[in-house]
Amino acid sequence: MRDMIAQINIDYDLCQDPLVCRGCLTVCPTVVFVCGPTKIWKFRETDTKEYKVVARYIDKCSGCGDCEKACPTGALKLGFISRAELRDRFRAERAAKLAAQQIQE
Amino acid sequence: MCWLCEKYGDSEGGRWYLNPENYARRLYKVRKATEEASGADADPQSAGMGAGAIAELIKARIAEDPEWEKEVRDEALEHAYQTHFAQVVTVDEFMQILDTAYPLVKMTCGCRRVQRGMPDEENFTCMGIGPGMYKWERWPETYRGGVEFMTPEEAKEWALINHKQGRVQTIDVFGTPYIGGLCQCEYPGCVAVRNRVDYDFKFLLKGHSVAKVDRDKCTGCKSCLNRCQFKALNLEVYTNKAYIDLDTCFGCGLCATACPVDAINLLDRESLPGLANNW
């Protein structure tokens, strides 16, 4: 089990046309990123500008930094956080969600 | 017996995806006219099968919370098996399906766009089948670039090329049991294969076959070695024979057809007590 987990922040003011750029999507050795449409239109194709890159498979990131180097606008920042810290954060999130559900019931 | 064959197979107990009924037009449902959705997770196909579930599953794993992980998994799969999932088939079965379904089209692979940003025009490896293909314009966000109609002969030729290149062939269900798509996939570009291999997310089911090495016939030529997309195949260096992990094998048959001396046999999964029900 790894000690450190990637925290990949993407500034969407700078990352504008990811499907045309494809920088991080192409270079990542472990396919951490996914790029999906932000809005589903009916009866027309989505514009590439309506796509958004997110770092989904963060548990696969080795931290090589190729994505940061490939990003032409400097939108992508790669950092790391200790697994234990992230574990506690996600546990807290989950506990808060379950508590909210119980109140609703 | 496989629960899908039991429910959707023919009266003779055949494999469910070879039952022509599951390709019938009456099963095809036009997607409901919902409102234009917002967010990549609004449409399960837009950012990969089970996209939202996988994002949460990764969180649950990092949180080391098996109960949470199970909850995400069970909920997502219950939904998937009613609506949209996939199963591995052999190339021979793939050909039979191409004789059954009509019309047949070539279309973009949504997964490799999502995971690698591949331009749609370079990415026409998936196949769509059945009446939905006349209506592709209803979901242009998924199938960018439209569809290319093929004759059954063209489709078979295309399927063989893909098989030779090393892509796993799967059937895709759109509203169980309607089979409306045929994928030709790889690890890790295919979201379904990736999520199954890395997260054991059973959106993609193993096939009815399983590949076994005939240790007398295997010459250790290594022709099969680069064929497996499921990390189930390696070379036993000391005995110089191919080794297949039968528990991990998905039964796609890519290794079997690459073998020049027919040393890899495809067995019926359900005939093996140790592997039956390992979908």
Short mmCIF file of C-alpha atoms in Angstrom, two decimals:
data_model
loop_
_atom_site.label_atom_id
_atom_site.label_comp_id
_atom_site.label_asym_id
_atom_site.label_seq_id
_atom_site.Cartn_x
_atom_site.Cartn_y
_atom_site.Cartn_z
CA MET A 1 0.00 0.00 0.00
CA ARG A 2 1.40 3.38 -0.95
CA ASP A 3 2.16 6.02 1.65
CA MET A 4 1.50 9.05 -0.51
CA ILE A 5 -1.45 9.85 -2.76
CA ALA A 6 -1.41 12.39 -5.58
CA GLN A 7 -3.35 15.62 -5.33
CA ILE A 8 -3.74 16.96 -8.83
CA ASN A 9 -5.23 20.41 -9.12
CA ILE A 10 -6.40 21.72 -12.47
CA ASP A 11 -7.18 25.40 -12.92
CA TYR A 12 -10.12 25.37 -15.31
CA ASP A 13 -9.66 29.05 -16.17
CA LEU A 14 -6.38 28.01 -17.79
CA CYS A 15 -7.33 24.51 -19.05
CA GLN A 16 -9.67 25.43 -21.86
CA ASP A 17 -9.84 22.87 -24.68
CA PRO A 18 -8.56 19.59 -23.21
CA LEU A 19 -9.68 17.30 -26.04
CA VAL A 20 -7.71 19.37 -28.54
CA CYS A 21 -4.72 19.84 -26.22
CA ARG A 22 -4.65 16.25 -24.85
CA GLY A 23 -1.32 16.99 -23.14
CA CYS A 24 -1.83 15.24 -19.81
CA LEU A 25 -4.17 12.60 -21.28
CA THR A 26 -1.53 11.47 -23.77
CA VAL A 27 1.59 11.43 -21.58
CA CYS A 28 0.33 9.91 -18.35
CA PRO A 29 2.00 6.51 -17.94
CA THR A 30 -0.72 5.17 -15.64
CA VAL A 31 -3.82 6.77 -17.26
CA VAL A 32 -4.79 8.78 -14.19
CA PHE A 33 -6.88 11.32 -16.11
CA VAL A 34 -10.30 11.11 -17.68
CA CYS A 35 -11.91 13.73 -19.88
CA GLY A 36 -15.70 13.89 -20.09
CA PRO A 37 -18.30 16.36 -21.35
CA THR A 38 -19.55 18.85 -18.76
CA LYS A 39 -22.94 19.13 -20.39
CA ILE A 40 -24.98 16.67 -22.43
CA TRP A 41 -26.70 18.32 -25.36
CA LYS A 42 -29.49 16.77 -27.35
CA PHE A 43 -29.30 16.49 -31.12
CA ARG A 44 -25.89 18.01 -31.54
CA GLU A 45 -22.33 16.96 -30.86
CA THR A 46 -20.64 18.41 -27.85
CA ASP A 47 -18.02 21.03 -28.50
CA THR A 48 -14.53 19.98 -27.43
CA LYS A 49 -14.51 23.12 -25.24
CA GLU A 50 -17.32 21.58 -23.19
CA TYR A 51 -15.05 18.78 -22.00
CA LYS A 52 -13.24 18.79 -18.70
CA VAL A 53 -10.21 16.82 -17.52
CA VAL A 54 -10.29 15.35 -14.04
CA ALA A 55 -7.69 13.26 -12.22
CA ARG A 56 -9.79 10.21 -11.39
CA TYR A 57 -7.38 7.34 -10.76
CA ILE A 58 -5.28 9.22 -8.21
CA ASP A 59 -4.39 5.97 -6.48
CA LYS A 60 -2.42 4.99 -9.62
CA CYS A 61 -0.29 8.15 -9.83
CA SER A 62 3.45 7.60 -9.33
CA GLY A 63 4.28 11.28 -9.19
CA CYS A 64 6.54 11.31 -12.26
CA GLY A 65 5.40 14.84 -13.12
CA ASP A 66 5.09 14.32 -16.89
CA CYS A 67 1.57 15.81 -16.86
CA GLU A 68 2.78 19.01 -15.26
CA LYS A 69 5.53 19.33 -17.86
CA ALA A 70 3.10 18.54 -20.72
CA CYS A 71 0.56 21.16 -19.65
CA PRO A 72 1.05 24.13 -21.99
CA THR A 73 -0.86 26.64 -19.84
CA GLY A 74 0.47 25.74 -16.40
CA ALA A 75 -3.06 24.81 -15.34
CA LEU A 76 -2.02 21.52 -13.82
CA LYS A 77 -0.29 21.33 -10.44
CA LEU A 78 0.83 18.02 -8.98
CA GLY A 79 1.31 17.57 -5.27
CA PHE A 80 1.24 14.73 -2.79
CA ILE A 81 -0.52 14.17 0.50
CA SER A 82 0.02 11.41 3.02
CA ARG A 83 -2.34 8.52 2.60
CA ALA A 84 -3.23 8.62 6.27
CA GLU A 85 -4.28 12.26 6.06
CA LEU A 86 -6.42 11.61 2.98
CA ARG A 87 -7.88 8.50 4.58
CA ASP A 88 -9.03 10.53 7.58
CA ARG A 89 -10.43 13.24 5.32
CA PHE A 90 -12.48 10.74 3.27
CA ARG A 91 -13.64 8.99 6.43
CA ALA A 92 -14.84 12.28 7.84
CA GLU A 93 -16.65 13.06 4.58
CA ARG A 94 -18.34 9.69 4.67
CA ALA A 95 -19.33 10.02 8.34
CA ALA A 96 -20.82 13.46 7.69
CA LYS A 97 -22.80 12.10 4.74
CA LEU A 98 -24.14 9.14 6.71
CA ALA A 99 -25.09 11.43 9.61
CA ALA A 100 -26.97 13.73 7.23
CA GLN A 101 -28.82 10.74 5.77
CA GLN A 102 -29.88 9.59 9.24
CA ILE A 103 -31.29 12.99 10.08
CA GLN A 104 -33.33 12.90 6.85
CA GLU A 105 -34.73 9.50 7.73
CA MET B 1 -25.78 -22.13 -14.57
CA CYS B 2 -25.01 -18.58 -15.63
CA TRP B 3 -27.84 -16.37 -14.38
CA LEU B 4 -28.03 -14.53 -17.69
CA CYS B 5 -28.35 -17.76 -19.71
CA GLU B 6 -30.97 -18.96 -17.29
CA LYS B 7 -33.03 -15.84 -17.72
CA TYR B 8 -32.30 -14.83 -21.31
CA GLY B 9 -30.98 -17.97 -22.99
CA ASP B 10 -32.97 -20.00 -25.51
CA SER B 11 -35.03 -23.05 -24.54
CA GLU B 12 -32.13 -25.37 -25.39
CA GLY B 13 -29.89 -23.89 -22.72
CA GLY B 14 -27.60 -22.03 -25.12
CA ARG B 15 -25.51 -18.99 -24.23
CA TRP B 16 -27.70 -15.97 -23.72
CA TYR B 17 -25.83 -13.64 -26.08
CA LEU B 18 -26.25 -16.13 -28.94
CA ASN B 19 -30.02 -16.04 -28.51
CA PRO B 20 -31.33 -13.90 -31.42
CA GLU B 21 -34.17 -12.67 -29.21
CA ASN B 22 -31.78 -10.47 -27.28
CA TYR B 23 -31.08 -8.51 -30.46
CA ALA B 24 -34.76 -8.04 -31.31
CA ARG B 25 -36.11 -4.70 -32.29
CA ARG B 26 -38.94 -4.85 -29.77
CA LEU B 27 -36.40 -4.73 -26.96
CA TYR B 28 -34.81 -1.59 -28.28
CA LYS B 29 -35.92 1.40 -26.27
CA VAL B 30 -35.46 4.93 -27.45
CA ARG B 31 -33.70 6.81 -24.73
CA LYS B 32 -36.22 8.91 -22.83
CA ALA B 33 -36.25 12.57 -23.69
CA THR B 34 -34.64 13.79 -20.51
CA GLU B 35 -33.51 17.31 -19.94
CA GLU B 36 -30.11 18.33 -21.06
CA ALA B 37 -27.91 17.07 -18.30
CA SER B 38 -25.10 18.84 -16.54
CA GLY B 39 -21.84 17.36 -15.33
CA ALA B 40 -19.78 14.51 -16.66
CA ASP B 41 -21.34 12.11 -14.20
CA ALA B 42 -24.87 12.89 -15.34
CA ASP B 43 -24.58 10.34 -18.13
CA PRO B 44 -22.90 7.06 -17.16
CA GLN B 45 -21.42 6.69 -20.61
CA SER B 46 -20.10 10.19 -21.01
CA ALA B 47 -17.10 9.72 -18.80
CA GLY B 48 -16.86 5.96 -18.77
CA MET B 49 -19.00 3.16 -17.46
CA GLY B 50 -19.75 3.44 -13.78
CA ALA B 51 -17.77 6.66 -13.71
CA GLY B 52 -19.25 8.13 -10.56
CA ALA B 53 -19.06 4.79 -8.77
CA ILE B 54 -15.37 4.33 -9.54
CA ALA B 55 -14.51 7.80 -8.28
CA GLU B 56 -16.24 6.95 -4.99
CA LEU B 57 -14.78 3.46 -4.87
CA ILE B 58 -11.27 4.93 -5.04
CA LYS B 59 -12.15 7.19 -2.10
CA ALA B 60 -13.49 4.23 -0.13
CA ARG B 61 -10.28 2.30 -0.80
CA ILE B 62 -8.10 5.16 0.31
CA ALA B 63 -10.31 5.44 3.40
CA GLU B 64 -9.72 1.68 3.99
CA ASP B 65 -13.44 1.27 4.54
CA PRO B 66 -14.51 -2.10 3.08
CA GLU B 67 -18.14 -1.56 4.06
CA TRP B 68 -18.26 1.69 2.10
CA GLU B 69 -16.53 0.05 -0.85
CA LYS B 70 -19.03 -2.82 -0.86
CA GLU B 71 -21.96 -0.43 -0.68
CA VAL B 72 -20.73 1.55 -3.72
CA ARG B 73 -19.99 -1.62 -5.65
CA ASP B 74 -23.31 -3.37 -4.91
CA GLU B 75 -25.41 -0.32 -5.66
CA ALA B 76 -23.62 0.46 -8.93
CA LEU B 77 -23.69 -3.15 -10.13
CA GLU B 78 -27.33 -3.70 -9.28
CA HIS B 79 -28.12 -0.76 -11.52
CA ALA B 80 -25.64 -1.88 -14.20
CA TYR B 81 -27.06 -5.39 -14.55
CA GLN B 82 -30.49 -3.93 -15.19
CA THR B 83 -29.32 -1.37 -17.69
CA HIS B 84 -25.80 -1.37 -19.08
CA PHE B 85 -22.99 -3.91 -18.70
CA ALA B 86 -20.63 -5.96 -20.85
CA GLN B 87 -19.30 -9.49 -21.23
CA VAL B 88 -16.27 -10.97 -22.96
CA VAL B 89 -16.93 -13.25 -25.96
CA THR B 90 -14.64 -15.26 -28.24
CA VAL B 91 -13.97 -14.22 -31.82
CA ASP B 92 -16.06 -17.16 -33.11
CA GLU B 93 -19.01 -16.02 -31.03
CA PHE B 94 -18.43 -12.45 -32.20
CA MET B 95 -18.74 -13.68 -35.81
CA GLN B 96 -21.98 -15.51 -35.00
CA ILE B 97 -23.38 -12.31 -33.53
CA LEU B 98 -22.44 -10.43 -36.70
CA ASP B 99 -24.61 -12.96 -38.57
CA THR B 100 -27.50 -12.34 -36.18
CA ALA B 101 -27.68 -8.60 -35.62
CA TYR B 102 -28.51 -5.92 -38.18
CA PRO B 103 -27.63 -3.25 -39.10
CA LEU B 104 -23.94 -3.19 -38.22
CA VAL B 105 -21.92 -0.02 -37.86
CA LYS B 106 -18.47 1.16 -36.97
CA MET B 107 -18.29 3.96 -34.44
CA THR B 108 -15.94 5.84 -32.16
CA CYS B 109 -14.73 4.31 -28.92
CA GLY B 110 -16.02 6.53 -26.11
CA CYS B 111 -13.53 5.07 -23.66
CA ARG B 112 -10.33 5.99 -25.44
CA ARG B 113 -11.64 9.52 -25.93
CA VAL B 114 -12.34 9.73 -22.23
CA GLN B 115 -9.11 8.10 -21.04
CA ARG B 116 -6.60 9.10 -23.71
CA GLY B 117 -8.32 11.98 -25.51
CA MET B 118 -8.02 10.09 -28.79
CA PRO B 119 -9.58 12.00 -31.70
CA ASP B 120 -12.78 10.29 -32.83
CA GLU B 121 -11.67 10.04 -36.45
CA GLU B 122 -8.72 7.83 -35.42
CA ASN B 123 -10.80 5.83 -33.03
CA PHE B 124 -13.52 3.97 -34.94
CA THR B 125 -13.05 0.56 -33.33
CA CYS B 126 -16.37 0.01 -31.58
CA MET B 127 -19.35 -1.53 -33.32
CA GLY B 128 -22.96 -0.60 -32.87
CA ILE B 129 -25.67 -3.05 -33.83
CA GLY B 130 -29.42 -3.05 -34.25
CA PRO B 131 -32.14 -0.47 -34.83
CA GLY B 132 -30.54 2.08 -32.52
CA MET B 133 -28.01 2.76 -35.25
CA TYR B 134 -30.63 4.55 -37.32
CA LYS B 135 -31.08 6.92 -34.42
CA TRP B 136 -27.53 7.67 -33.47
CA GLU B 137 -28.21 11.39 -33.64
CA ARG B 138 -30.13 11.04 -30.39
CA TRP B 139 -26.89 10.65 -28.48
CA PRO B 140 -24.28 12.51 -30.48
CA GLU B 141 -22.44 13.46 -27.31
CA THR B 142 -21.49 9.81 -26.87
CA TYR B 143 -20.87 8.75 -30.43
CA ARG B 144 -19.12 11.79 -31.84
CA GLY B 145 -18.43 11.53 -35.54
CA GLY B 146 -21.54 9.52 -36.34
CA VAL B 147 -21.68 5.95 -37.56
CA GLU B 148 -20.39 4.12 -40.64
CA PHE B 149 -22.69 1.37 -41.89
CA MET B 150 -21.07 -1.95 -42.85
CA THR B 151 -22.22 -5.11 -44.60
CA PRO B 152 -21.90 -8.30 -42.51
CA GLU B 153 -18.85 -9.26 -44.62
CA GLU B 154 -17.17 -5.91 -43.99
CA ALA B 155 -17.99 -6.16 -40.30
CA LYS B 156 -16.45 -9.63 -40.04
CA GLU B 157 -13.33 -8.51 -41.83
CA TRP B 158 -13.09 -5.55 -39.44
CA ALA B 159 -13.62 -7.81 -36.42
CA LEU B 160 -10.83 -10.14 -37.57
CA ILE B 161 -8.41 -7.24 -38.02
CA ASN B 162 -9.19 -6.11 -34.47
CA HIS B 163 -8.77 -9.60 -33.12
CA LYS B 164 -5.41 -9.97 -34.86
CA GLN B 165 -4.29 -6.61 -33.47
CA GLY B 166 -5.05 -7.91 -30.00
CA ARG B 167 -8.29 -6.33 -28.86
CA VAL B 168 -10.67 -8.11 -26.53
CA GLN B 169 -14.15 -8.45 -28.00
CA THR B 170 -17.19 -7.88 -25.81
CA ILE B 171 -20.93 -7.52 -26.08
CA ASP B 172 -22.55 -4.46 -24.56
CA VAL B 173 -26.04 -4.39 -23.14
CA PHE B 174 -28.25 -1.33 -23.40
CA GLY B 175 -31.34 -2.02 -21.32
CA THR B 176 -31.04 -5.67 -20.22
CA PRO B 177 -31.21 -7.97 -22.15
CA TYR B 178 -30.98 -5.88 -25.32
CA ILE B 179 -27.52 -6.18 -26.87
CA GLY B 180 -26.79 -3.03 -28.85
CA GLY B 181 -23.03 -2.77 -29.00
CA LEU B 182 -19.89 -4.76 -29.65
CA CYS B 183 -16.66 -3.40 -28.22
CA GLN B 184 -13.11 -4.18 -29.21
CA CYS B 185 -11.11 -3.19 -26.18
CA GLU B 186 -7.76 -3.14 -24.49
CA TYR B 187 -6.23 -2.45 -21.09
CA PRO B 188 -6.07 0.31 -19.90
CA GLY B 189 -7.72 2.37 -22.66
CA CYS B 190 -11.04 0.57 -22.21
CA VAL B 191 -12.81 1.86 -19.12
CA ALA B 192 -14.64 -1.43 -18.60
CA VAL B 193 -11.48 -3.57 -18.80
CA ARG B 194 -9.52 -1.12 -16.69
CA ASN B 195 -12.13 -0.87 -13.95
CA ARG B 196 -12.43 -4.65 -13.83
CA VAL B 197 -8.70 -5.37 -13.78
CA ASP B 198 -7.69 -2.59 -11.38
CA TYR B 199 -10.78 -2.32 -9.17
CA ASP B 200 -12.53 -5.67 -9.71
CA PHE B 201 -15.60 -3.71 -10.79
CA LYS B 202 -17.77 -6.35 -12.44
CA PHE B 203 -19.41 -4.11 -15.01
CA LEU B 204 -17.44 -6.30 -17.41
CA LEU B 205 -18.17 -9.99 -16.90
CA LYS B 206 -15.77 -12.78 -17.76
CA GLY B 207 -16.65 -14.87 -20.79
CA HIS B 208 -18.06 -18.37 -20.96
CA SER B 209 -14.70 -19.73 -22.06
CA VAL B 210 -11.42 -20.11 -20.26
CA ALA B 211 -8.02 -20.74 -21.87
CA LYS B 212 -5.88 -23.69 -20.79
CA VAL B 213 -2.34 -24.49 -21.90
CA ASP B 214 -1.63 -27.96 -23.24
CA ARG B 215 1.78 -28.42 -21.66
CA ASP B 216 2.72 -31.25 -24.01
CA LYS B 217 2.12 -29.16 -27.10
CA CYS B 218 3.47 -25.77 -25.91
CA THR B 219 6.90 -25.13 -27.41
CA GLY B 220 7.62 -21.93 -25.47
CA CYS B 221 7.68 -19.84 -28.65
CA LYS B 222 6.16 -16.82 -26.80
CA SER B 223 3.73 -15.94 -29.62
CA CYS B 224 0.93 -15.64 -27.07
CA LEU B 225 2.82 -13.60 -24.50
CA ASN B 226 1.79 -10.10 -25.51
CA ARG B 227 -1.83 -11.04 -26.21
CA CYS B 228 -3.40 -11.05 -22.75
CA GLN B 229 -5.13 -7.80 -21.71
CA PHE B 230 -6.03 -9.17 -18.28
CA LYS B 231 -2.59 -9.90 -16.78
CA ALA B 232 -3.37 -13.63 -16.75
CA LEU B 233 -0.57 -14.92 -18.97
CA ASN B 234 3.19 -15.20 -18.57
CA LEU B 235 6.05 -17.51 -19.44
CA GLU B 236 7.27 -20.10 -16.97
CA VAL B 237 10.89 -19.44 -17.71
CA TYR B 238 12.32 -22.64 -16.27
CA THR B 239 9.96 -25.05 -17.97
CA ASN B 240 9.71 -22.78 -21.04
CA LYS B 241 5.94 -23.08 -21.26
CA ALA B 242 3.16 -20.50 -21.33
CA TYR B 243 1.35 -20.19 -18.01
CA ILE B 244 -2.26 -19.02 -17.73
CA ASP B 245 -3.77 -18.08 -14.39
CA LEU B 246 -7.19 -19.68 -14.86
CA ASP B 247 -8.80 -17.64 -12.09
CA THR B 248 -7.76 -14.44 -13.84
CA CYS B 249 -8.47 -15.58 -17.42
CA PHE B 250 -11.46 -13.87 -19.07
CA GLY B 251 -11.71 -16.40 -21.90
CA CYS B 252 -11.36 -13.94 -24.78
CA GLY B 253 -9.20 -16.41 -26.72
CA LEU B 254 -6.63 -13.87 -27.95
CA CYS B 255 -3.80 -16.11 -26.76
CA ALA B 256 -5.34 -19.24 -28.30
CA THR B 257 -5.56 -17.84 -31.83
CA ALA B 258 -1.97 -16.56 -31.63
CA CYS B 259 -0.61 -20.03 -30.88
CA PRO B 260 1.00 -21.62 -33.98
CA VAL B 261 0.70 -25.19 -32.63
CA ASP B 262 -2.81 -25.05 -31.08
CA ALA B 263 -1.45 -25.54 -27.59
CA ILE B 264 -4.07 -23.30 -25.96
CA ASN B 265 -7.59 -24.70 -25.73
CA LEU B 266 -10.73 -22.79 -24.88
CA LEU B 267 -12.77 -24.74 -22.35
CA ASP B 268 -16.31 -24.17 -21.20
CA ARG B 269 -16.02 -22.33 -17.88
CA GLU B 270 -19.11 -24.02 -16.51
CA SER B 271 -17.68 -27.49 -17.16
CA LEU B 272 -14.93 -26.77 -14.60
CA PRO B 273 -16.16 -26.99 -11.01
CA GLY B 274 -13.37 -24.75 -9.77
CA LEU B 275 -14.17 -21.96 -12.19
CA ALA B 276 -17.92 -22.16 -12.73
CA ASN B 277 -19.64 -19.01 -11.60
CA ASN B 278 -16.36 -17.10 -11.56
CA TRP B 279 -17.78 -14.33 -13.74
#
